[in-house]
Amino acid sequence: MSRTPQKKKNTVQTFINKKAKGEKITVLTAYDSFMASLLDKAGIDAILVGDSAANVIHGYTSTLPISMDIMLAHTAAVVRGTQKALVIADMPFLSYQPSVETAIRNAGRFLKESGSEAVKIEGGMEMVPTIKRVIECGIPVMGHIGLTPQSIHRFGGPKVQGRHDKSRAYLMESALALQDAGCFSIVLELMETTIAGEITQALDTAATIGIGAGPDCDGQVLVINDMLGLRDEHFKPKFLREYANLPPIILNAVKRYIDDVTRGDFPNENESYSSS
Ligand code: KIV
């Protein structure tokens, strides 16, 4: 029996319509069902199940180690917690680079096995033949250019892109090629503000979603853990605005719990079951 989709469910068309109307698009990452339900209730347009899960959930120092199976599990959990937001699954390292067939099979797994409605693939013009085939198979693709974390070792660290003519030309040509290939949206990560604005102006259907790319993108994305302060204290990039600082609240709650259990104050009578 098929589940009836929500009437008001966001789709890739929501991105295209918002760009056309000049309305900003809001995206955050999530990796579990409960957080996804909160973002959804708050009215976020889309949830990206980022491979940043490798860093912020699994404690790795890069996104490279996370596997298809782990990303599928995170994505399925997010889908279960979401009613309206578009859910986009991030394709992990080596799930699409080896061949077009590998990319199609793994992108298809996200739609078939986790219920996501789109996938994200890192890379510029060199990824266009792959992305084009994935889209031809009916799978919506969000592109991702600028600082692409799966290539962190090639970049030699988190360096701001688009500061030189060659890099600006590569970014612009890549964005246009990704739009031509059919991407409904493109993440612009860690790039100089004016090139992000120029790309946004040059694209008419693919919405740009910035992270560290300035205010002139069609929308913005942040990693949920980072914007809630649930991050390594040494990680504080300039672009990150912290909307809450949860660690002291969590620390305080856990310390009070330890204290209550140690003193024998928890559980009390009201928190225990009687015979009747
Ligand atoms: O993995 C991720 O969270 C991302 C965003 C930073 C765009 O790719």
CSV table of C-alpha atoms and ligand atoms in Angstrom, one decimal:
chain,number,residue,atom,x,y,z
A,1,MET,CA,0.0,0.0,0.0
A,2,SER,CA,1.5,3.4,-0.9
A,3,ARG,CA,1.5,6.2,1.5
A,4,THR,CA,-0.3,9.3,0.3
A,5,PRO,CA,2.2,12.2,0.0
A,6,GLN,CA,1.4,15.3,2.0
A,7,LYS,CA,-0.4,17.9,-0.1
A,8,LYS,CA,2.0,20.6,0.9
A,9,LYS,CA,5.2,18.6,0.6
A,10,ASN,CA,8.2,20.6,-0.6
A,11,THR,CA,9.7,19.4,-3.8
A,12,VAL,CA,12.5,20.5,-6.1
A,13,GLN,CA,9.9,22.7,-7.7
A,14,THR,CA,9.7,24.6,-4.3
A,15,PHE,CA,13.4,25.6,-4.8
A,16,ILE,CA,12.9,26.6,-8.5
A,17,ASN,CA,9.7,28.7,-7.6
A,18,LYS,CA,11.4,30.4,-4.7
A,19,LYS,CA,14.4,31.4,-6.8
A,20,ALA,CA,12.1,32.7,-9.5
A,21,LYS,CA,10.2,34.8,-6.9
A,22,GLY,CA,13.4,36.0,-5.2
A,23,GLU,CA,12.4,34.3,-1.9
A,24,LYS,CA,15.3,33.0,0.2
A,25,ILE,CA,15.5,29.2,0.6
A,26,THR,CA,16.3,27.7,4.1
A,27,VAL,CA,18.3,24.5,4.5
A,28,LEU,CA,19.8,22.8,7.6
A,29,THR,CA,21.4,19.5,8.1
A,30,ALA,CA,19.9,16.7,10.3
A,31,TYR,CA,20.9,13.1,10.9
A,32,ASP,CA,18.1,11.7,13.1
A,33,SER,CA,14.4,11.6,13.2
A,34,PHE,CA,13.7,13.8,16.3
A,35,MET,CA,15.9,16.7,15.1
A,36,ALA,CA,14.4,16.4,11.6
A,37,SER,CA,10.9,16.7,13.1
A,38,LEU,CA,11.9,19.9,15.0
A,39,LEU,CA,13.4,21.5,11.8
A,40,ASP,CA,10.2,20.5,9.9
A,41,LYS,CA,7.9,22.0,12.6
A,42,ALA,CA,10.0,25.2,12.5
A,43,GLY,CA,9.2,25.4,8.8
A,44,ILE,CA,12.6,24.7,7.2
A,45,ASP,CA,12.4,24.3,3.4
A,46,ALA,CA,14.8,21.4,3.1
A,47,ILE,CA,16.8,19.0,5.2
A,48,LEU,CA,20.2,17.9,4.0
A,49,VAL,CA,21.4,14.6,5.5
A,50,GLY,CA,25.0,15.7,5.1
A,51,ASP,CA,28.0,13.5,5.1
A,52,SER,CA,29.1,16.0,7.8
A,53,ALA,CA,27.5,13.2,10.0
A,54,ALA,CA,31.0,11.7,9.7
A,55,ASN,CA,32.4,14.7,11.7
A,56,VAL,CA,29.6,15.8,14.0
A,57,ILE,CA,28.0,12.4,14.8
A,58,HIS,CA,30.7,9.9,14.3
A,59,GLY,CA,33.7,11.9,15.5
A,60,TYR,CA,35.9,11.6,12.3
A,61,THR,CA,38.2,14.5,11.3
A,62,SER,CA,37.0,14.4,7.7
A,63,THR,CA,33.9,13.3,5.8
A,64,LEU,CA,35.8,10.5,3.9
A,65,PRO,CA,35.2,7.5,6.1
A,66,ILE,CA,31.4,7.5,6.2
A,67,SER,CA,29.7,4.6,4.3
A,68,MET,CA,26.6,4.3,2.1
A,69,ASP,CA,25.0,2.0,4.7
A,70,ILE,CA,25.5,4.5,7.5
A,71,MET,CA,24.2,7.4,5.3
A,72,LEU,CA,21.2,5.3,4.3
A,73,ALA,CA,20.4,4.7,8.0
A,74,HIS,CA,20.7,8.5,8.9
A,75,THR,CA,18.6,9.4,5.8
A,76,ALA,CA,15.8,6.9,6.5
A,77,ALA,CA,15.6,8.3,10.1
A,78,VAL,CA,15.3,11.9,8.9
A,79,VAL,CA,12.6,10.9,6.3
A,80,ARG,CA,10.6,9.2,9.2
A,81,GLY,CA,10.7,12.5,11.1
A,82,THR,CA,9.8,14.8,8.3
A,83,GLN,CA,6.4,15.7,6.9
A,84,LYS,CA,6.9,18.8,4.7
A,85,ALA,CA,10.6,19.6,4.1
A,86,LEU,CA,12.4,18.2,1.1
A,87,VAL,CA,14.9,15.6,2.2
A,88,ILE,CA,18.2,15.5,0.3
A,89,ALA,CA,20.7,12.7,0.9
A,90,ASP,CA,24.4,13.5,0.6
A,91,MET,CA,26.3,10.9,-1.5
A,92,PRO,CA,29.4,9.8,0.5
A,93,PHE,CA,33.0,9.5,-0.8
A,94,LEU,CA,33.4,6.8,-3.4
A,95,SER,CA,29.7,6.2,-3.8
A,96,TYR,CA,29.6,8.0,-7.1
A,97,GLN,CA,33.2,8.8,-8.3
A,98,PRO,CA,34.2,5.3,-9.6
A,99,SER,CA,31.7,5.0,-12.5
A,100,VAL,CA,28.4,6.3,-13.8
A,101,GLU,CA,26.8,3.0,-13.0
A,102,THR,CA,28.0,3.1,-9.4
A,103,ALA,CA,26.6,6.6,-9.1
A,104,ILE,CA,23.2,5.6,-10.5
A,105,ARG,CA,22.9,2.5,-8.3
A,106,ASN,CA,23.8,4.4,-5.1
A,107,ALA,CA,21.7,7.4,-5.8
A,108,GLY,CA,18.8,5.1,-6.6
A,109,ARG,CA,19.4,3.3,-3.2
A,110,PHE,CA,18.8,6.6,-1.4
A,111,LEU,CA,15.4,7.0,-3.1
A,112,LYS,CA,14.4,3.3,-2.9
A,113,GLU,CA,15.7,2.4,0.6
A,114,SER,CA,15.6,5.6,2.6
A,115,GLY,CA,12.8,7.6,1.0
A,116,SER,CA,14.8,10.7,0.3
A,117,GLU,CA,13.6,12.8,-2.6
A,118,ALA,CA,17.0,14.0,-4.0
A,119,VAL,CA,20.7,13.5,-3.6
A,120,LYS,CA,23.7,15.8,-3.4
A,121,ILE,CA,26.9,15.2,-5.4
A,122,GLU,CA,30.1,17.1,-4.9
A,123,GLY,CA,32.2,18.3,-7.9
A,124,GLY,CA,32.2,20.8,-10.7
A,125,MET,CA,32.2,20.3,-14.5
A,126,GLU,CA,34.2,17.0,-14.2
A,127,MET,CA,31.2,15.4,-12.6
A,128,VAL,CA,28.7,16.6,-15.2
A,129,PRO,CA,28.5,13.4,-17.3
A,130,THR,CA,27.7,11.4,-14.1
A,131,ILE,CA,25.2,13.9,-12.7
A,132,LYS,CA,23.4,14.1,-16.1
A,133,ARG,CA,22.9,10.3,-16.2
A,134,VAL,CA,21.7,10.3,-12.6
A,135,ILE,CA,19.1,13.0,-13.4
A,136,GLU,CA,18.1,11.2,-16.6
A,137,CYS,CA,17.2,8.2,-14.3
A,138,GLY,CA,14.7,10.4,-12.5
A,139,ILE,CA,16.8,11.3,-9.5
A,140,PRO,CA,17.0,15.0,-8.6
A,141,VAL,CA,20.5,16.2,-7.9
A,142,MET,CA,21.8,19.1,-5.9
A,143,GLY,CA,25.4,20.0,-7.0
A,144,HIS,CA,28.1,21.2,-4.7
A,145,ILE,CA,31.1,23.4,-5.7
A,146,GLY,CA,33.7,25.6,-4.0
A,147,LEU,CA,35.4,23.9,-1.1
A,148,THR,CA,34.1,20.3,-1.5
A,149,PRO,CA,35.1,18.5,1.7
A,150,GLN,CA,35.5,15.0,0.0
A,151,SER,CA,38.5,16.6,-1.8
A,152,ILE,CA,40.0,18.2,1.3
A,153,HIS,CA,43.4,16.6,0.7
A,154,ARG,CA,43.5,18.0,-2.8
A,155,PHE,CA,42.7,21.5,-1.6
A,156,GLY,CA,45.3,21.1,1.2
A,157,GLY,CA,42.8,22.4,3.9
A,158,PRO,CA,39.7,24.6,4.1
A,159,LYS,CA,40.8,27.3,1.7
A,160,VAL,CA,38.4,30.0,0.5
A,161,GLN,CA,37.8,29.4,-3.3
A,162,GLY,CA,37.2,32.0,-6.0
A,163,ARG,CA,39.9,34.5,-5.0
A,164,HIS,CA,41.8,34.3,-8.3
A,165,ASP,CA,40.7,34.5,-12.0
A,166,LYS,CA,41.3,30.8,-12.8
A,167,SER,CA,39.4,29.6,-9.8
A,168,ARG,CA,36.5,32.1,-10.5
A,169,ALA,CA,36.3,30.9,-14.1
A,170,TYR,CA,36.2,27.3,-13.0
A,171,LEU,CA,33.4,28.0,-10.5
A,172,MET,CA,31.3,29.9,-12.9
A,173,GLU,CA,31.7,27.4,-15.8
A,174,SER,CA,31.0,24.5,-13.4
A,175,ALA,CA,27.8,26.2,-12.1
A,176,LEU,CA,26.5,26.8,-15.6
A,177,ALA,CA,27.4,23.2,-16.6
A,178,LEU,CA,25.6,21.7,-13.5
A,179,GLN,CA,22.5,23.8,-14.3
A,180,ASP,CA,22.6,22.6,-17.9
A,181,ALA,CA,22.9,19.0,-16.6
A,182,GLY,CA,19.6,19.6,-14.8
A,183,CYS,CA,20.7,20.2,-11.1
A,184,PHE,CA,17.8,21.9,-9.3
A,185,SER,CA,20.2,23.5,-6.9
A,186,ILE,CA,23.9,23.9,-6.2
A,187,VAL,CA,25.7,24.3,-2.8
A,188,LEU,CA,28.3,27.0,-2.9
A,189,GLU,CA,30.8,26.3,-0.1
A,190,LEU,CA,33.5,28.6,1.3
A,191,MET,CA,33.9,31.0,-1.6
A,192,GLU,CA,34.5,34.7,-2.1
A,193,THR,CA,31.3,36.6,-1.8
A,194,THR,CA,31.2,38.4,-5.2
A,195,ILE,CA,31.7,35.2,-7.3
A,196,ALA,CA,28.9,33.5,-5.3
A,197,GLY,CA,26.7,36.5,-6.2
A,198,GLU,CA,27.7,36.4,-9.9
A,199,ILE,CA,27.0,32.7,-10.1
A,200,THR,CA,23.6,33.2,-8.5
A,201,GLN,CA,22.7,36.0,-11.0
A,202,ALA,CA,24.0,33.8,-14.0
A,203,LEU,CA,21.8,30.8,-13.1
A,204,ASP,CA,18.1,31.0,-13.9
A,205,THR,CA,16.8,27.6,-12.7
A,206,ALA,CA,19.4,26.2,-10.3
A,207,ALA,CA,19.1,27.8,-6.9
A,208,THR,CA,22.4,28.5,-5.1
A,209,ILE,CA,22.6,27.5,-1.5
A,210,GLY,CA,25.5,29.1,0.3
A,211,ILE,CA,27.6,28.1,3.3
A,212,GLY,CA,30.4,30.5,3.8
A,213,ALA,CA,29.6,32.1,0.4
A,214,GLY,CA,28.1,35.4,1.5
A,215,PRO,CA,24.6,36.9,1.5
A,216,ASP,CA,23.9,36.9,-2.3
A,217,CYS,CA,23.0,33.2,-2.7
A,218,ASP,CA,19.4,32.1,-3.3
A,219,GLY,CA,19.4,30.4,0.1
A,220,GLN,CA,21.7,29.3,3.0
A,221,VAL,CA,22.6,26.0,4.7
A,222,LEU,CA,24.3,25.4,8.0
A,223,VAL,CA,25.3,22.2,9.9
A,224,ILE,CA,22.7,21.9,12.7
A,225,ASN,CA,25.2,20.8,15.3
A,226,ASP,CA,27.4,23.8,14.5
A,227,MET,CA,24.6,26.4,14.7
A,228,LEU,CA,23.5,24.9,18.1
A,229,GLY,CA,27.0,25.1,19.5
A,230,LEU,CA,27.4,21.3,19.5
A,231,ARG,CA,30.8,21.5,18.0
A,232,ASP,CA,34.5,21.2,18.7
A,233,GLU,CA,35.5,24.4,20.5
A,234,HIS,CA,38.4,24.8,18.0
A,235,PHE,CA,36.0,24.8,15.0
A,236,LYS,CA,34.7,28.3,14.6
A,237,PRO,CA,34.8,29.4,11.0
A,238,LYS,CA,34.0,33.1,10.2
A,239,PHE,CA,30.8,32.2,8.4
A,240,LEU,CA,29.2,30.3,11.3
A,241,ARG,CA,26.5,32.1,13.3
A,242,GLU,CA,25.8,30.3,16.5
A,243,TYR,CA,22.0,30.4,17.3
A,244,ALA,CA,22.2,28.5,20.5
A,245,ASN,CA,24.9,27.3,22.9
A,246,LEU,CA,23.6,23.9,24.1
A,247,PRO,CA,26.7,22.3,25.7
A,248,PRO,CA,26.4,24.2,29.0
A,249,ILE,CA,22.6,23.3,29.2
A,250,ILE,CA,23.4,19.6,28.6
A,251,LEU,CA,26.4,19.6,31.0
A,252,ASN,CA,24.2,21.1,33.7
A,253,ALA,CA,21.4,18.6,33.2
A,254,VAL,CA,23.8,15.6,33.3
A,255,LYS,CA,25.6,16.9,36.4
A,256,ARG,CA,22.3,17.4,38.2
A,257,TYR,CA,21.3,13.8,37.2
A,258,ILE,CA,24.6,12.4,38.5
A,259,ASP,CA,24.1,14.3,41.7
A,260,ASP,CA,20.5,13.2,42.2
A,261,VAL,CA,21.3,9.5,41.6
A,262,THR,CA,24.3,9.7,43.8
A,263,ARG,CA,22.3,11.2,46.7
A,264,GLY,CA,19.5,8.7,46.2
A,265,ASP,CA,17.1,11.5,45.2
A,266,PHE,CA,16.2,10.0,41.8
A,267,PRO,CA,13.9,8.2,41.3
A,268,ASN,CA,11.5,9.4,44.0
A,269,GLU,CA,8.1,7.9,44.9
A,270,ASN,CA,6.3,9.7,42.0
A,271,GLU,CA,8.8,8.3,39.6
A,272,SER,CA,8.4,4.7,40.8
A,273,TYR,CA,5.7,2.0,40.3
A,274,SER,CA,3.6,0.7,43.2
A,275,SER,CA,2.1,-2.8,43.3
A,276,SER,CA,-1.4,-1.6,42.3
B,1,KIV,O1,27.8,17.5,4.6
B,1,KIV,C1,27.3,18.6,4.8
B,1,KIV,O2,26.7,18.9,5.8
B,1,KIV,C2,27.3,19.5,3.6
B,1,KIV,C3,26.9,20.9,3.9
B,1,KIV,C4,28.0,21.6,4.7
B,1,KIV,C5,26.6,21.7,2.7
B,1,KIV,O3,27.7,19.2,2.6
